[in-house]
PDB file of C-alpha atoms in Angstrom:
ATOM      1  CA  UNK Y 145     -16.249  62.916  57.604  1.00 96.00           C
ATOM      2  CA  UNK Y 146     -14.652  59.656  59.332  1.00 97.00           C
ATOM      3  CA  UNK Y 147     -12.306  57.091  58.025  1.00 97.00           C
ATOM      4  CA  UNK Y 148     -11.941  54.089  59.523  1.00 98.00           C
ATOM      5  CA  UNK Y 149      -7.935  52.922  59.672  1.00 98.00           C
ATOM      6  CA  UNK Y 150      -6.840  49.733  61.678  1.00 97.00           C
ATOM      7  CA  UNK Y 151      -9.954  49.457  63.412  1.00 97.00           C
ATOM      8  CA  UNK Y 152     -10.289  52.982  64.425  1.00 98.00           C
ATOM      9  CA  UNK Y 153     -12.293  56.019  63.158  1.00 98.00           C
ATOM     10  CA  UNK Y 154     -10.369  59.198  62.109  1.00 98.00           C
ATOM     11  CA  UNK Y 155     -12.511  62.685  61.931  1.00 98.00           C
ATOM     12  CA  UNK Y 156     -11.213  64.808  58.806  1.00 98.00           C
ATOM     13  CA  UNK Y 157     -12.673  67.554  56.517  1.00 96.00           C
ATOM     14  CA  UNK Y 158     -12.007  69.890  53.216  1.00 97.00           C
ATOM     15  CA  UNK Y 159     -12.396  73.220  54.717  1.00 93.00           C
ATOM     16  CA  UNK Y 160     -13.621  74.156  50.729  1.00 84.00           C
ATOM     17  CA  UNK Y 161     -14.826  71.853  48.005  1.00 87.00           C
ATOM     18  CA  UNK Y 162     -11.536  69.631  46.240  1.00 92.00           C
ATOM     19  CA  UNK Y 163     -10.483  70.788  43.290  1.00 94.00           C
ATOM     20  CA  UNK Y 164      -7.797  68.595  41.167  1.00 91.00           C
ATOM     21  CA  UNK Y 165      -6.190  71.328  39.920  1.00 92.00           C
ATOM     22  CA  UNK Y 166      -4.796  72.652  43.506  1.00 94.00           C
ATOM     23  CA  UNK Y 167      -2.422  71.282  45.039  1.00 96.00           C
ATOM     24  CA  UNK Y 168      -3.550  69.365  48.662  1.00 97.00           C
ATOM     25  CA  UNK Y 169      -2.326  70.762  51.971  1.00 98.00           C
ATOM     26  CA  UNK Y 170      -2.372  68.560  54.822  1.00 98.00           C
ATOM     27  CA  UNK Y 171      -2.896  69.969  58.267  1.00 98.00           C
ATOM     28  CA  UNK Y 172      -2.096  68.518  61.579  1.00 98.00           C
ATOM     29  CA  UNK Y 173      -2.730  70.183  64.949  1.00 98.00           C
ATOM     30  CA  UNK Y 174      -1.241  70.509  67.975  1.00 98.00           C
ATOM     31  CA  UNK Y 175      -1.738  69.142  71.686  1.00 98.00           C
ATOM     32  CA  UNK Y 176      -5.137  69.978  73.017  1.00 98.00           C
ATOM     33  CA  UNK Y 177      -6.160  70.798  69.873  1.00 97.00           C
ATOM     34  CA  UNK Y 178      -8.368  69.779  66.727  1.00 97.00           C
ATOM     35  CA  UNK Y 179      -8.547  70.607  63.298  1.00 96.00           C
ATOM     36  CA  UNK Y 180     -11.090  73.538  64.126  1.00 95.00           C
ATOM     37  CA  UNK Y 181      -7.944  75.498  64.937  1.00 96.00           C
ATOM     38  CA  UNK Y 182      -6.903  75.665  61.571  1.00 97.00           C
ATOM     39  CA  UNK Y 183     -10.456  77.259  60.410  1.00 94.00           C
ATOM     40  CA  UNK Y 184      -9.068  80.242  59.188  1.00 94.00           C
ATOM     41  CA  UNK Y 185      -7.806  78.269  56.476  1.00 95.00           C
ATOM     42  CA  UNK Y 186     -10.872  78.593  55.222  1.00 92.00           C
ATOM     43  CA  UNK Y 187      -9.893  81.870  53.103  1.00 90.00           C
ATOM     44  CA  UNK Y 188      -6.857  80.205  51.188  1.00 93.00           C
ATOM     45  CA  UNK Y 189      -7.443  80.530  47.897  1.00 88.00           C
ATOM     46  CA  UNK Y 190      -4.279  78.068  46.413  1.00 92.00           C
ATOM     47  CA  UNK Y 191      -4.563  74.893  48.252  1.00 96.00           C
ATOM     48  CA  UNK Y 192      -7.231  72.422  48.901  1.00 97.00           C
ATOM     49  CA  UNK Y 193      -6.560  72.139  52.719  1.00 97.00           C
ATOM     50  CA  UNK Y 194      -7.642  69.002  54.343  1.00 98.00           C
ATOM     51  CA  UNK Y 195      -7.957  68.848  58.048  1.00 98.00           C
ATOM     52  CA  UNK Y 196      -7.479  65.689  60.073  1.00 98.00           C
ATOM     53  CA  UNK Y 197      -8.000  64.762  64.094  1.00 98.00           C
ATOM     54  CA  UNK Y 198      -5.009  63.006  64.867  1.00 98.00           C
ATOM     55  CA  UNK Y 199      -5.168  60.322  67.957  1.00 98.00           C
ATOM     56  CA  UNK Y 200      -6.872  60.905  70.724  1.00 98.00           C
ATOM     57  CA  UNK Y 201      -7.838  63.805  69.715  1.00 98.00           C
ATOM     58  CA  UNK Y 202     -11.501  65.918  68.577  1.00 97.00           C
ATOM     59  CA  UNK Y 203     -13.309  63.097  67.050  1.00 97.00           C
ATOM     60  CA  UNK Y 204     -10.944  61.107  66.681  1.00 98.00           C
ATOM     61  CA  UNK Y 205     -10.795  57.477  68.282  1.00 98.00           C
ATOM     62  CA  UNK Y 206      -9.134  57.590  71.551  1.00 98.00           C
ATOM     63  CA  UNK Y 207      -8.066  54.250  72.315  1.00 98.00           C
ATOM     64  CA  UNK Y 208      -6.709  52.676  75.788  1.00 97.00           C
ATOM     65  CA  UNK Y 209      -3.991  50.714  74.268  1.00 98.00           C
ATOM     66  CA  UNK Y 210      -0.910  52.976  73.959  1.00 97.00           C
ATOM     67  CA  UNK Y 211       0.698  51.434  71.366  1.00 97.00           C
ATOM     68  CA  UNK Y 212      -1.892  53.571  69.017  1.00 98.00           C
ATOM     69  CA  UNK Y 213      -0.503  56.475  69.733  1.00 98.00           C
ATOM     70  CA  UNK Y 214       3.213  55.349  69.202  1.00 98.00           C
ATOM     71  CA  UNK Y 215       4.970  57.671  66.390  1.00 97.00           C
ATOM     72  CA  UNK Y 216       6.079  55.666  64.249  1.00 97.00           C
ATOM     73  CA  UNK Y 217       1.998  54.284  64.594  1.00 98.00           C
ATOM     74  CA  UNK Y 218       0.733  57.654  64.021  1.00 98.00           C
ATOM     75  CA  UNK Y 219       3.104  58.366  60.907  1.00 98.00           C
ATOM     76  CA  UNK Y 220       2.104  55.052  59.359  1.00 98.00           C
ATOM     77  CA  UNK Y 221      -1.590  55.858  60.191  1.00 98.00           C
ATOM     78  CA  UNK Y 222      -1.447  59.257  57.870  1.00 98.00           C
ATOM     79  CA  UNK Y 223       0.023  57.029  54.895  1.00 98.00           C
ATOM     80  CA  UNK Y 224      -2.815  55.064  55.564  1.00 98.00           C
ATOM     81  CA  UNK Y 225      -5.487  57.961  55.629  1.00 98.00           C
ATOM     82  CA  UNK Y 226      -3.609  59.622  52.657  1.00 98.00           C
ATOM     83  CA  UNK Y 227      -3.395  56.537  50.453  1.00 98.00           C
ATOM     84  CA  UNK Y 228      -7.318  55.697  51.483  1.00 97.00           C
ATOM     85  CA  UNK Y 229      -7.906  59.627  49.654  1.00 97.00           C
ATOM     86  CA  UNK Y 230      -5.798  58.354  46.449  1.00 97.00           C
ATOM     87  CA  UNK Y 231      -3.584  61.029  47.615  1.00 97.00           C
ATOM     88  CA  UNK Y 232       0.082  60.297  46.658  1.00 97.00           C
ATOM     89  CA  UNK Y 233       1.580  63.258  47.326  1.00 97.00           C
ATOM     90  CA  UNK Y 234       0.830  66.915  49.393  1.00 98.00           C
ATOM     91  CA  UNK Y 235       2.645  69.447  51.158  1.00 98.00           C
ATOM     92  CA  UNK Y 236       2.088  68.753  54.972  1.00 98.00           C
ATOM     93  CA  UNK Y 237       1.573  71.875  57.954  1.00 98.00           C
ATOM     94  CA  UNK Y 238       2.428  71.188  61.580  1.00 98.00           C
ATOM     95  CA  UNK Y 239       1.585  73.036  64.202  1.00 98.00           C
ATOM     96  CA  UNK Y 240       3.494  72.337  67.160  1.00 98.00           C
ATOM     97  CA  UNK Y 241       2.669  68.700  68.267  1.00 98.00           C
ATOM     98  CA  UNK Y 242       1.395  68.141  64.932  1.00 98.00           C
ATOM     99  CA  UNK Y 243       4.510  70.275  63.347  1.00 98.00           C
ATOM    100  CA  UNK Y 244       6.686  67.458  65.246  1.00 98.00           C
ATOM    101  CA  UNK Y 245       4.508  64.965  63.455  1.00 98.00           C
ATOM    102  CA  UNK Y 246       4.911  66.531  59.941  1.00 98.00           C
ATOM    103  CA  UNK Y 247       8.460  66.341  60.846  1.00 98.00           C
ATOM    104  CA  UNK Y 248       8.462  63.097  61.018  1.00 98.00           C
ATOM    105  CA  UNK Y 249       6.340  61.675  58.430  1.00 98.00           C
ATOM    106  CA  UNK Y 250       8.199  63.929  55.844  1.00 98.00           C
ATOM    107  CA  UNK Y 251      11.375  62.118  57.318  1.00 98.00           C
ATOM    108  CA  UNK Y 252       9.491  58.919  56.643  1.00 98.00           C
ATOM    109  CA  UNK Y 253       7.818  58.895  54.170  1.00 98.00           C
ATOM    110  CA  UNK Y 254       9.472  61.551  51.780  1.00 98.00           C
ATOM    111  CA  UNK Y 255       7.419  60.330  48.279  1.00 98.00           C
ATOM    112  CA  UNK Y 256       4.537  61.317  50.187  1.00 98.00           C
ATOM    113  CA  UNK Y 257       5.161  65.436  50.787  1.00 98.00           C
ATOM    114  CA  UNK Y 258       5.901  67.856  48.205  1.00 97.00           C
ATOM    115  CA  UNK Y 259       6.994  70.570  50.850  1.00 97.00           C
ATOM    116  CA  UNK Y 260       7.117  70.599  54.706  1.00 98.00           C
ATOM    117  CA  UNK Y 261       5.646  73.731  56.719  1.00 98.00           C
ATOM    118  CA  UNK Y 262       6.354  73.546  60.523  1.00 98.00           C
ATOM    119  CA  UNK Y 263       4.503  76.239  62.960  1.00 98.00           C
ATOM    120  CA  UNK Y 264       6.103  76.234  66.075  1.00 98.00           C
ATOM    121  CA  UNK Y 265       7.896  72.800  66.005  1.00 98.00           C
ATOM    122  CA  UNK Y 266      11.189  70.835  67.273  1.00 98.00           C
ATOM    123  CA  UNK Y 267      12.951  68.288  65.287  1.00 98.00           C
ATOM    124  CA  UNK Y 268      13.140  66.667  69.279  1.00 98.00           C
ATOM    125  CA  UNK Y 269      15.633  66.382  72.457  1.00 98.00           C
ATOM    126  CA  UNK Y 270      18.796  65.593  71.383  1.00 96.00           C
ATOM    127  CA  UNK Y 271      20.385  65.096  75.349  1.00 96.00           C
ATOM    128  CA  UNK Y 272      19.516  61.471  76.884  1.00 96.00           C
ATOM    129  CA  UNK Y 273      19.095  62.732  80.524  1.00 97.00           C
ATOM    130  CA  UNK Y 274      16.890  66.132  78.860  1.00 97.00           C
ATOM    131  CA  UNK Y 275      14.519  63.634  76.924  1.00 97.00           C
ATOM    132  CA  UNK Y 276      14.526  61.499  80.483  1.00 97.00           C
ATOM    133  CA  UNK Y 277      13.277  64.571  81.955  1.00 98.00           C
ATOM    134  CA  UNK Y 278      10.655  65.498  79.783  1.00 98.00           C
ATOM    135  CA  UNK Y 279       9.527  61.931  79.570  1.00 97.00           C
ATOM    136  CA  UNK Y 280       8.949  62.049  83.403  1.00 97.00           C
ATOM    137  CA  UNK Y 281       7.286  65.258  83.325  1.00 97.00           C
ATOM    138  CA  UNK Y 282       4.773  64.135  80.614  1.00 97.00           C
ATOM    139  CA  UNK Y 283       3.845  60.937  82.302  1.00 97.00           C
ATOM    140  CA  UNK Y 284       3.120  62.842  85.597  1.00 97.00           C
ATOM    141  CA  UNK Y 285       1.013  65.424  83.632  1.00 97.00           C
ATOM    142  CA  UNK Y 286      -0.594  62.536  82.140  1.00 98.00           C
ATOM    143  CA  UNK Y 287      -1.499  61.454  85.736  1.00 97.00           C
ATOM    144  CA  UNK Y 288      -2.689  64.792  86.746  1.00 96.00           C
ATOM    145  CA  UNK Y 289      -5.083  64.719  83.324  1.00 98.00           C
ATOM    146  CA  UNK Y 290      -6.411  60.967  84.729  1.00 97.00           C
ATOM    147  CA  UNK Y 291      -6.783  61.905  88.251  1.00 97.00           C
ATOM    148  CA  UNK Y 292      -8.039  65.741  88.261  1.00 96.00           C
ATOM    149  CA  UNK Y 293      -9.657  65.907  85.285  1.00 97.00           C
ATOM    150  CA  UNK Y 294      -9.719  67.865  81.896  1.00 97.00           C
ATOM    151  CA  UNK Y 295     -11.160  70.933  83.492  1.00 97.00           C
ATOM    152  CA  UNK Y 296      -8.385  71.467  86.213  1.00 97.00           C
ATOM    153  CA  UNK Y 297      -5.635  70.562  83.539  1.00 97.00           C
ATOM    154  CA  UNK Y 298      -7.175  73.130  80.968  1.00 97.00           C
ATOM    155  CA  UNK Y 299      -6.650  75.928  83.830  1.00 97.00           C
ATOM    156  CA  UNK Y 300      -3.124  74.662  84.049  1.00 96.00           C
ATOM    157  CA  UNK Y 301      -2.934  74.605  80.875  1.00 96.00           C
ATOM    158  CA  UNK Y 302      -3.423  77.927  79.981  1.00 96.00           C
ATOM    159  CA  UNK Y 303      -1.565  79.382  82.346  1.00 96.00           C
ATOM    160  CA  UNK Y 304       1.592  78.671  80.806  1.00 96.00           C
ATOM    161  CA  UNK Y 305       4.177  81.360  79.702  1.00 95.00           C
ATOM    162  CA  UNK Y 306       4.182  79.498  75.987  1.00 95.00           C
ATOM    163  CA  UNK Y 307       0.383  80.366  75.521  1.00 96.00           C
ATOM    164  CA  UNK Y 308       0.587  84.117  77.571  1.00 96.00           C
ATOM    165  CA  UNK Y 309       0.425  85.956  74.265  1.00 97.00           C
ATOM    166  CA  UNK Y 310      -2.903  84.546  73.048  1.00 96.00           C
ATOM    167  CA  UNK Y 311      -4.430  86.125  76.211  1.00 95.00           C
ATOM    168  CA  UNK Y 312      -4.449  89.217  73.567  1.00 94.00           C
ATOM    169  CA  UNK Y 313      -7.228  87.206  71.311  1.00 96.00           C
ATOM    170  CA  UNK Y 314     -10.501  88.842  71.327  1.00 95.00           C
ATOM    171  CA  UNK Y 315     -12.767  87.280  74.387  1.00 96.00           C
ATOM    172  CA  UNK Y 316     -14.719  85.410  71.728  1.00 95.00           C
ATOM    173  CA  UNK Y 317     -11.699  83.577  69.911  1.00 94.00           C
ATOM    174  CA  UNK Y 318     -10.110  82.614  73.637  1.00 96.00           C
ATOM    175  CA  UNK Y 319     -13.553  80.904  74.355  1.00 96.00           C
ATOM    176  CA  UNK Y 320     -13.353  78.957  70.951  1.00 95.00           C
ATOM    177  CA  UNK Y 321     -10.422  77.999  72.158  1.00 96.00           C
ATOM    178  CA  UNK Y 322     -10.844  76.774  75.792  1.00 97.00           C
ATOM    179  CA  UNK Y 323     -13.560  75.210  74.728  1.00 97.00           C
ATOM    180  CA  UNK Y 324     -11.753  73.211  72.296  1.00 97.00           C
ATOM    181  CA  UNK Y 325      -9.333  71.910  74.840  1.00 97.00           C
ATOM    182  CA  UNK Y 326     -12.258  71.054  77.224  1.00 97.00           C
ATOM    183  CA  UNK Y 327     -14.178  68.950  74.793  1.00 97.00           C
ATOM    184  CA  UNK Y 328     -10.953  66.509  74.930  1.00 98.00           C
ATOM    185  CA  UNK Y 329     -11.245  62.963  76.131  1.00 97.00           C
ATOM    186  CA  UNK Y 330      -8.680  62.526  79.389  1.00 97.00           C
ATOM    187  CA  UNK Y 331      -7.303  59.203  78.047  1.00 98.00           C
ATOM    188  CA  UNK Y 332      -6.191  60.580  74.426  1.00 98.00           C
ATOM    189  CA  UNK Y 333      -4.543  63.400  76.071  1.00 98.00           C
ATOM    190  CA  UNK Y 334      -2.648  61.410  78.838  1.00 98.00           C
ATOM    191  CA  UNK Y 335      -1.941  58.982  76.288  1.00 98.00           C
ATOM    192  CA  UNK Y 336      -0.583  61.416  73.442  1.00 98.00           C
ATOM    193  CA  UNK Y 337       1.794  62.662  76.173  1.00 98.00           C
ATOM    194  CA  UNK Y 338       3.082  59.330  77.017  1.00 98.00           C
ATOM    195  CA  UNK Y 339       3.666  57.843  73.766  1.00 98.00           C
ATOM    196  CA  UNK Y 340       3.983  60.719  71.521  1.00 97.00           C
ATOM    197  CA  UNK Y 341       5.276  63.587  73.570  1.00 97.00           C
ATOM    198  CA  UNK Y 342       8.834  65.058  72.861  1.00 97.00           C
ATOM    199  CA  UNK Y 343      10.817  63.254  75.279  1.00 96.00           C
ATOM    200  CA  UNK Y 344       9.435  59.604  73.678  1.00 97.00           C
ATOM    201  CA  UNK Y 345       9.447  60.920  69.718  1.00 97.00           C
ATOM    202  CA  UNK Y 346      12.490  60.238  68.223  1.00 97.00           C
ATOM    203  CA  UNK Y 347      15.347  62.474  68.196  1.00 98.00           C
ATOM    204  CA  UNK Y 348      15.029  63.882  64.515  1.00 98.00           C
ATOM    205  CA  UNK Y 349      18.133  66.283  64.358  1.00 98.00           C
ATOM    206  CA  UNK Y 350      20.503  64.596  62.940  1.00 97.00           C
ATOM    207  CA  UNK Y 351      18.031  63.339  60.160  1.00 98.00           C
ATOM    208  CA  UNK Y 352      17.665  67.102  59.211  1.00 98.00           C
ATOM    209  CA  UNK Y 353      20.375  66.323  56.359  1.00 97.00           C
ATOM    210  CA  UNK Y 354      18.026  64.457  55.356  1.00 98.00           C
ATOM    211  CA  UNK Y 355      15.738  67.213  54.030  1.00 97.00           C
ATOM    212  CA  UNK Y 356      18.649  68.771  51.781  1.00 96.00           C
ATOM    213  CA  UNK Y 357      16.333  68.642  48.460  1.00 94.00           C
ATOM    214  CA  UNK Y 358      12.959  69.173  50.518  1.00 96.00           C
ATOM    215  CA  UNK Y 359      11.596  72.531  50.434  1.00 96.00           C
ATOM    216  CA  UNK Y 360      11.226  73.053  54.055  1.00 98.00           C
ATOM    217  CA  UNK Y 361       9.510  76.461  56.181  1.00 98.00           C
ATOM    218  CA  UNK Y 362       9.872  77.261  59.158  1.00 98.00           C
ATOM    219  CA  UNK Y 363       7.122  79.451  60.496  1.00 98.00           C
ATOM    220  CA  UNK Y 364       8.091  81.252  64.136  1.00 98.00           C
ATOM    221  CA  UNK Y 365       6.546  84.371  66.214  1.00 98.00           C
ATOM    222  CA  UNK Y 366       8.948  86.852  67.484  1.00 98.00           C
ATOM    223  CA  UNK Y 367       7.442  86.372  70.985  1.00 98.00           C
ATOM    224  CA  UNK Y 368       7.988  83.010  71.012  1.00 98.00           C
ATOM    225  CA  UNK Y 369      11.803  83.256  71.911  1.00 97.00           C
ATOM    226  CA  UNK Y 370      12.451  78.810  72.711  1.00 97.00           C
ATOM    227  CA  UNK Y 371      10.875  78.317  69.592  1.00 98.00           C
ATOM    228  CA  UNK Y 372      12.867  81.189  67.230  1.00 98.00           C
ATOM    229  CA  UNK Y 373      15.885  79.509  68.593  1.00 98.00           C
ATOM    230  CA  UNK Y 374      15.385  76.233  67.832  1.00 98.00           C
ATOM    231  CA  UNK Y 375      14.187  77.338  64.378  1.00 98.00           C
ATOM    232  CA  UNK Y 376      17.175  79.003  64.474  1.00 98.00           C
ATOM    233  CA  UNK Y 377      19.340  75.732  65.273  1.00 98.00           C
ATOM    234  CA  UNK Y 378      17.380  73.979  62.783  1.00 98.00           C
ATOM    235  CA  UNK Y 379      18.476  75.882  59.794  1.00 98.00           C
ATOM    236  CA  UNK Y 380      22.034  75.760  61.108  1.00 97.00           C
ATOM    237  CA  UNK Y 381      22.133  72.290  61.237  1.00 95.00           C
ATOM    238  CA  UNK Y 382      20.559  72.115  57.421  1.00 97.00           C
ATOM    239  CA  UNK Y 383      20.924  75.392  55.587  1.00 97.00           C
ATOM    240  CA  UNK Y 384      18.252  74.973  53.214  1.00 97.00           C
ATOM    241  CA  UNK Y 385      15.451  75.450  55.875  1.00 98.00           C
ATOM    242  CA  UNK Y 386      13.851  79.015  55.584  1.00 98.00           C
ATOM    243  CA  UNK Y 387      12.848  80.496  58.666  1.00 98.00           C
ATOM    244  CA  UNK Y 388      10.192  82.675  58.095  1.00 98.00           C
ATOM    245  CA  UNK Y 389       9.454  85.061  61.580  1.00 98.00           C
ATOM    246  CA  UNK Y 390       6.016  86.720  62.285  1.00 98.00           C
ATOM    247  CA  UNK Y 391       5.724  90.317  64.488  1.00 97.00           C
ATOM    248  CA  UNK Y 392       3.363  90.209  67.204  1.00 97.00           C
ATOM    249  CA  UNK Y 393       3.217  86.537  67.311  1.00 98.00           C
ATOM    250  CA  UNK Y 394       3.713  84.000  69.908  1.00 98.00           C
ATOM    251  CA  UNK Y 395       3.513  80.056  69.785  1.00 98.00           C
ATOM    252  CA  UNK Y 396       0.465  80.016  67.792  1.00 98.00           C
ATOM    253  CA  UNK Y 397       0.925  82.047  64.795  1.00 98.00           C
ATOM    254  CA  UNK Y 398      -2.361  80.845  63.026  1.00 98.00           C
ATOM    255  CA  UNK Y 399      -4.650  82.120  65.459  1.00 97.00           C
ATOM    256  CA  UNK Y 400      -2.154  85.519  66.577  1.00 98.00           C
ATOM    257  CA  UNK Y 401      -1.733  86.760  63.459  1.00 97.00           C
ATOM    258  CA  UNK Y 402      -4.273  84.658  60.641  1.00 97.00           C
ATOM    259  CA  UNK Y 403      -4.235  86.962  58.078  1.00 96.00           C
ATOM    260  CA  UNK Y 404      -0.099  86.930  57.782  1.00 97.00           C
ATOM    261  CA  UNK Y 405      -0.520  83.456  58.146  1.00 97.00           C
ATOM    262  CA  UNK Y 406      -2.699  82.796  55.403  1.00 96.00           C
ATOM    263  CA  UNK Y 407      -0.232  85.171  53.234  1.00 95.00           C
ATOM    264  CA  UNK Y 408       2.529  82.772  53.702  1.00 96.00           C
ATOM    265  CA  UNK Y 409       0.279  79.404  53.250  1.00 96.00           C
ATOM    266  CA  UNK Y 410      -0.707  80.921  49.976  1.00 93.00           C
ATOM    267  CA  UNK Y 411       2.619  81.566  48.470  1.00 91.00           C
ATOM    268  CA  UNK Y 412       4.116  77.915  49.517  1.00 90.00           C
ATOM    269  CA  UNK Y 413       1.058  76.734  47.001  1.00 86.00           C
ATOM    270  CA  UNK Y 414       2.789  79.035  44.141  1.00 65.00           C
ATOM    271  CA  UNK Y 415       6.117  78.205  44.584  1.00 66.00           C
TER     272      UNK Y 415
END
């Protein structure tokens, strides 16, 4: 299904038939990805789960003009697509770009979510010469995307130590995977990394307070050490965050380890 918002068309689906006595789960994806990652959603039982393409993204518009893909833009954009469902309040998942998105539009728009569930996320860079760094690392990966193509950057892609673990998955779900990433347009990925990558979002952690009376999950593999830290620092900062840590898990705890996954997605709906 498509929605058209501000001139552009946004892909989303209900991975099962809505039903107004369930509670709606929102689900956002991460960077490369599309809503298809999140099909093993398809087997929770206590939420109607609705998927959407953010920016750039699956089939999802992809505009030129960066200021689409601005945060603050995208966050206003899912009030948009939520209101134009009559929804007026869900919970909202994340997973990693999309978990720093949830972050955000929680932060933002707080009569909107019911209860925040990050895979794999950062509240941001809090260091001004860090986010400086990563800012100039994105834009020169976003030139690399532009110049060499979505191909070469997939191979790059991959090869990083974040995604090592999900060289485990069975030969089938890998392909599912890179083929995912391949089917991406070049100028919604270089432009997602320039205007909504983590050095340009904003720096969220000292808004964490913010979340005192908003049930809040973390969701972390044990393999992924950077990211159990900063889940870690997260709940130190605001106490109330639960961390919740999956075995034999890396960045991507959906597709590592589904069926845990699913476990934990269905008791947020009963709680």
């Amino acid at each position: 299904m498509r929605q058209k918002i501000d001139g552009h068309y946004y892909t989303y689906h209900w991975t099962t038939p809505y039903q107004k006595d369930r509670p709606t789960l929102l689900c956002l994806h991460g960077f490369t990805g599309t809503g298809q990652t999140f099909s093993c959603l398809k087997d929770v039982d206590a939420y109607n789960i609705l998927i959407l393409d953010l920016i750039g993204h699956g089939s999802s518009a992809a505009p030129q003009l960066g200021k689409y893909y601005q945060f603050d833009y995208v966050l206003s954009i899912i009030d948009n697509f939520l209101n134009s469902l009559s929804l007026t309040k869900v919970d909202v998942l994340g997973y990693s770009m999309g978990a720093r998105t949830a972050l955000g539009f929680t932060l933002d728009y707080p009569e909107k979510v019911n209860q925040l569930i990050m895979e794999s996320g950062t509240p941001g860079i809090e260091c001004p010469k860090e986010r400086q760094k990563r800012q100039k690392q994105d834009h020169q990966l976003a030139e690399e995307i532009e110049h060499q193509g979505i191909e070469a950057f997939v191979d790059s892609w991959e090869r990083l130590p974040l995604f090592a673990t999900q060289n485990d998955l069975p030969a089938l779900r890998r392909i599912a995977i890179r083929n995912e990433r391949l089917a991406q347009k070049k100028v919604g990925l270089a432009n997602s990394l320039r205007f909504m990558g983590t050095g340009v979002m904003p720096n969220y952690w000292p808004r964490l307070k913010e979340l005192l009376h908003k049930r809040v999950v973390l969701i972390v593999g044990t393999k992924d050490e950077k990211f159990s830290q900063i889940a870690m620092n997260m709940k130190i900062f605001q106490p109330t965050i639960q961390v919740v840590t999956v075995k034999h898990a890396g960045h991507c705890i959906h597709l590592e380890q589904p069926d845990k996954f699913i476990s934990i997605i269905n008791q947020m709906a009963g709680e």
